[in-house]
């Protein structure tokens, strides 16, 4: 299987789907929505052919979306990259704003995990002592 690091050969949409974890449908959506930084080349028969650069970009997009970046922000980021040098400060602001959102989500999840860990400890302690009856029993 070709990988973006080792292949200079263009990749099919199926190969790119496998490499990125995106479905073929999602790849077509990304292209339609302007989320790629360059046009996808086509064969004379109209089949998409992706370059290693496309795969590298898509892997970044996957992580940004998985981390909750809004589609509008991802579109803006792609647009800025397509325009080339000169807008790096705006790219940085966009990415830094997203990083701050992710940091806030991580903090909130850590607080949730702490409460869950405490509650697991309460239940484990009561069960170990054989005193689990009546824990949050609405019928008591």
PDB file of C-alpha atoms in Angstrom:
ATOM      1  CA  UNK A   1       0.000   0.000   0.000  1.00  0.00           C
ATOM      2  CA  UNK A   2       1.313   3.407  -0.912  1.00  0.00           C
ATOM      3  CA  UNK A   3       1.806   5.906   1.868  1.00  0.00           C
ATOM      4  CA  UNK A   4       2.117   9.653   1.488  1.00  0.00           C
ATOM      5  CA  UNK A   5       5.680   9.539   2.822  1.00  0.00           C
ATOM      6  CA  UNK A   6       6.945   6.936   0.369  1.00  0.00           C
ATOM      7  CA  UNK A   7       4.880   7.460  -2.750  1.00  0.00           C
ATOM      8  CA  UNK A   8       5.270  10.092  -5.407  1.00  0.00           C
ATOM      9  CA  UNK A   9       2.518   8.352  -7.362  1.00  0.00           C
ATOM     10  CA  UNK A  10      -0.940   9.910  -7.279  1.00  0.00           C
ATOM     11  CA  UNK A  11      -3.376   8.144  -4.974  1.00  0.00           C
ATOM     12  CA  UNK A  12      -6.954   7.091  -5.661  1.00  0.00           C
ATOM     13  CA  UNK A  13      -9.824   8.296  -3.516  1.00  0.00           C
ATOM     14  CA  UNK A  14     -10.037   4.827  -1.956  1.00  0.00           C
ATOM     15  CA  UNK A  15      -6.356   4.862  -1.016  1.00  0.00           C
ATOM     16  CA  UNK A  16      -6.726   8.329   0.506  1.00  0.00           C
ATOM     17  CA  UNK A  17      -9.801   7.195   2.424  1.00  0.00           C
ATOM     18  CA  UNK A  18      -7.802   4.320   3.872  1.00  0.00           C
ATOM     19  CA  UNK A  19      -4.831   6.527   4.771  1.00  0.00           C
ATOM     20  CA  UNK A  20      -6.879   9.278   6.404  1.00  0.00           C
ATOM     21  CA  UNK A  21      -9.739   7.338   7.970  1.00  0.00           C
ATOM     22  CA  UNK A  22     -12.213   9.511   6.060  1.00  0.00           C
ATOM     23  CA  UNK A  23     -14.903   7.897   3.964  1.00  0.00           C
ATOM     24  CA  UNK A  24     -14.997   8.416   0.217  1.00  0.00           C
ATOM     25  CA  UNK A  25     -18.182  10.421   0.807  1.00  0.00           C
ATOM     26  CA  UNK A  26     -16.375  12.636   3.356  1.00  0.00           C
ATOM     27  CA  UNK A  27     -13.492  13.219   0.935  1.00  0.00           C
ATOM     28  CA  UNK A  28     -15.915  14.382  -1.734  1.00  0.00           C
ATOM     29  CA  UNK A  29     -17.595  16.621   0.865  1.00  0.00           C
ATOM     30  CA  UNK A  30     -14.234  18.150   1.858  1.00  0.00           C
ATOM     31  CA  UNK A  31     -13.543  18.923  -1.789  1.00  0.00           C
ATOM     32  CA  UNK A  32     -17.001  20.440  -2.402  1.00  0.00           C
ATOM     33  CA  UNK A  33     -16.767  22.574   0.739  1.00  0.00           C
ATOM     34  CA  UNK A  34     -13.383  24.024  -0.192  1.00  0.00           C
ATOM     35  CA  UNK A  35     -11.516  22.362   2.647  1.00  0.00           C
ATOM     36  CA  UNK A  36      -8.581  21.282   0.516  1.00  0.00           C
ATOM     37  CA  UNK A  37      -5.734  23.652  -0.183  1.00  0.00           C
ATOM     38  CA  UNK A  38      -5.398  22.786  -3.831  1.00  0.00           C
ATOM     39  CA  UNK A  39      -7.535  21.390  -6.587  1.00  0.00           C
ATOM     40  CA  UNK A  40      -7.719  17.616  -6.752  1.00  0.00           C
ATOM     41  CA  UNK A  41      -6.282  16.435 -10.015  1.00  0.00           C
ATOM     42  CA  UNK A  42      -8.358  14.160 -12.221  1.00  0.00           C
ATOM     43  CA  UNK A  43      -7.577  11.472 -14.740  1.00  0.00           C
ATOM     44  CA  UNK A  44      -8.857  11.809 -18.283  1.00  0.00           C
ATOM     45  CA  UNK A  45     -11.737   9.612 -17.116  1.00  0.00           C
ATOM     46  CA  UNK A  46     -12.590  12.037 -14.281  1.00  0.00           C
ATOM     47  CA  UNK A  47     -11.235   9.931 -11.413  1.00  0.00           C
ATOM     48  CA  UNK A  48      -9.698  11.874  -8.543  1.00  0.00           C
ATOM     49  CA  UNK A  49      -5.953  11.564  -8.047  1.00  0.00           C
ATOM     50  CA  UNK A  50      -4.490  12.882  -4.809  1.00  0.00           C
ATOM     51  CA  UNK A  51      -0.913  13.910  -4.097  1.00  0.00           C
ATOM     52  CA  UNK A  52       0.959  13.152  -0.876  1.00  0.00           C
ATOM     53  CA  UNK A  53       0.496  16.816   0.066  1.00  0.00           C
ATOM     54  CA  UNK A  54      -3.299  16.332  -0.085  1.00  0.00           C
ATOM     55  CA  UNK A  55      -3.052  13.400   2.323  1.00  0.00           C
ATOM     56  CA  UNK A  56      -0.832  15.365   4.720  1.00  0.00           C
ATOM     57  CA  UNK A  57      -3.317  18.249   4.675  1.00  0.00           C
ATOM     58  CA  UNK A  58      -6.290  15.928   5.183  1.00  0.00           C
ATOM     59  CA  UNK A  59      -4.615  14.316   8.197  1.00  0.00           C
ATOM     60  CA  UNK A  60      -4.336  17.771   9.764  1.00  0.00           C
ATOM     61  CA  UNK A  61      -7.979  18.477   8.915  1.00  0.00           C
ATOM     62  CA  UNK A  62      -9.045  15.201  10.532  1.00  0.00           C
ATOM     63  CA  UNK A  63      -7.345  16.153  13.804  1.00  0.00           C
ATOM     64  CA  UNK A  64      -8.746  19.680  13.750  1.00  0.00           C
ATOM     65  CA  UNK A  65     -12.282  18.347  13.196  1.00  0.00           C
ATOM     66  CA  UNK A  66     -11.857  15.563  15.792  1.00  0.00           C
ATOM     67  CA  UNK A  67     -10.836  18.225  18.286  1.00  0.00           C
ATOM     68  CA  UNK A  68     -14.024  20.154  17.586  1.00  0.00           C
ATOM     69  CA  UNK A  69     -12.878  22.873  15.194  1.00  0.00           C
ATOM     70  CA  UNK A  70     -15.994  24.344  13.593  1.00  0.00           C
ATOM     71  CA  UNK A  71     -16.330  23.691   9.883  1.00  0.00           C
ATOM     72  CA  UNK A  72     -16.363  27.448   9.200  1.00  0.00           C
ATOM     73  CA  UNK A  73     -12.995  27.830  10.944  1.00  0.00           C
ATOM     74  CA  UNK A  74     -11.527  24.898   9.032  1.00  0.00           C
ATOM     75  CA  UNK A  75     -12.752  26.461   5.773  1.00  0.00           C
ATOM     76  CA  UNK A  76     -11.166  29.771   6.731  1.00  0.00           C
ATOM     77  CA  UNK A  77      -7.892  28.058   7.617  1.00  0.00           C
ATOM     78  CA  UNK A  78      -7.838  26.247   4.256  1.00  0.00           C
ATOM     79  CA  UNK A  79      -8.608  29.504   2.477  1.00  0.00           C
ATOM     80  CA  UNK A  80      -5.737  31.257   4.226  1.00  0.00           C
ATOM     81  CA  UNK A  81      -3.313  28.459   3.359  1.00  0.00           C
ATOM     82  CA  UNK A  82      -4.484  28.523  -0.277  1.00  0.00           C
ATOM     83  CA  UNK A  83      -3.727  32.242  -0.462  1.00  0.00           C
ATOM     84  CA  UNK A  84      -0.120  31.526   0.475  1.00  0.00           C
ATOM     85  CA  UNK A  85       2.351  33.608   2.465  1.00  0.00           C
ATOM     86  CA  UNK A  86       1.420  36.852   4.136  1.00  0.00           C
ATOM     87  CA  UNK A  87      -1.467  35.749   6.355  1.00  0.00           C
ATOM     88  CA  UNK A  88       0.407  33.661   8.906  1.00  0.00           C
ATOM     89  CA  UNK A  89      -0.651  35.917  11.785  1.00  0.00           C
ATOM     90  CA  UNK A  90      -4.309  35.261  10.981  1.00  0.00           C
ATOM     91  CA  UNK A  91      -3.639  31.522  10.719  1.00  0.00           C
ATOM     92  CA  UNK A  92      -1.939  31.664  14.117  1.00  0.00           C
ATOM     93  CA  UNK A  93      -4.888  33.518  15.681  1.00  0.00           C
ATOM     94  CA  UNK A  94      -7.335  30.968  14.291  1.00  0.00           C
ATOM     95  CA  UNK A  95      -5.288  28.000  15.532  1.00  0.00           C
ATOM     96  CA  UNK A  96      -4.579  29.598  18.913  1.00  0.00           C
ATOM     97  CA  UNK A  97      -8.272  30.325  19.471  1.00  0.00           C
ATOM     98  CA  UNK A  98      -9.047  26.693  18.708  1.00  0.00           C
ATOM     99  CA  UNK A  99      -6.257  25.500  21.018  1.00  0.00           C
ATOM    100  CA  UNK A 100      -7.777  27.567  23.818  1.00  0.00           C
ATOM    101  CA  UNK A 101     -11.180  25.926  23.197  1.00  0.00           C
ATOM    102  CA  UNK A 102      -9.553  22.485  23.296  1.00  0.00           C
ATOM    103  CA  UNK A 103      -7.700  23.378  26.516  1.00  0.00           C
ATOM    104  CA  UNK A 104     -11.010  24.443  28.106  1.00  0.00           C
ATOM    105  CA  UNK A 105     -12.644  21.176  27.012  1.00  0.00           C
ATOM    106  CA  UNK A 106      -9.754  19.182  28.452  1.00  0.00           C
ATOM    107  CA  UNK A 107     -10.036  21.062  31.749  1.00  0.00           C
ATOM    108  CA  UNK A 108     -13.793  20.418  31.909  1.00  0.00           C
ATOM    109  CA  UNK A 109     -13.278  16.722  31.138  1.00  0.00           C
ATOM    110  CA  UNK A 110     -10.593  16.461  33.823  1.00  0.00           C
ATOM    111  CA  UNK A 111     -13.067  17.886  36.351  1.00  0.00           C
ATOM    112  CA  UNK A 112     -15.675  15.362  35.218  1.00  0.00           C
ATOM    113  CA  UNK A 113     -13.161  12.523  35.478  1.00  0.00           C
ATOM    114  CA  UNK A 114     -12.311  13.619  38.999  1.00  0.00           C
ATOM    115  CA  UNK A 115     -15.960  13.432  40.086  1.00  0.00           C
ATOM    116  CA  UNK A 116     -16.375  10.053  38.405  1.00  0.00           C
ATOM    117  CA  UNK A 117     -13.202   8.715  40.046  1.00  0.00           C
ATOM    118  CA  UNK A 118     -14.434   9.902  43.438  1.00  0.00           C
ATOM    119  CA  UNK A 119     -17.816   8.207  42.908  1.00  0.00           C
ATOM    120  CA  UNK A 120     -16.140   4.981  41.722  1.00  0.00           C
ATOM    121  CA  UNK A 121     -14.102   5.055  44.910  1.00  0.00           C
ATOM    122  CA  UNK A 122     -17.232   5.505  47.060  1.00  0.00           C
ATOM    123  CA  UNK A 123     -18.950   2.535  45.430  1.00  0.00           C
ATOM    124  CA  UNK A 124     -15.822   0.349  45.478  1.00  0.00           C
ATOM    125  CA  UNK A 125     -15.285   1.105  49.167  1.00  0.00           C
ATOM    126  CA  UNK A 126     -18.881   0.313  50.091  1.00  0.00           C
ATOM    127  CA  UNK A 127     -18.884  -2.894  48.047  1.00  0.00           C
ATOM    128  CA  UNK A 128     -15.566  -4.012  49.562  1.00  0.00           C
ATOM    129  CA  UNK A 129     -17.021  -3.542  53.067  1.00  0.00           C
ATOM    130  CA  UNK A 130     -20.273  -5.260  52.107  1.00  0.00           C
ATOM    131  CA  UNK A 131     -22.201  -2.061  52.757  1.00  0.00           C
ATOM    132  CA  UNK A 132     -23.470  -1.279  49.263  1.00  0.00           C
ATOM    133  CA  UNK A 133     -27.143  -1.492  50.176  1.00  0.00           C
ATOM    134  CA  UNK A 134     -28.812   1.879  50.298  1.00  0.00           C
ATOM    135  CA  UNK A 135     -26.287   3.768  48.158  1.00  0.00           C
ATOM    136  CA  UNK A 136     -28.454   6.350  46.448  1.00  0.00           C
ATOM    137  CA  UNK A 137     -31.505   4.190  46.839  1.00  0.00           C
ATOM    138  CA  UNK A 138     -34.580   6.191  45.835  1.00  0.00           C
ATOM    139  CA  UNK A 139     -36.850   3.590  47.468  1.00  0.00           C
ATOM    140  CA  UNK A 140     -35.253   3.969  50.908  1.00  0.00           C
TER     141      UNK A 140
END
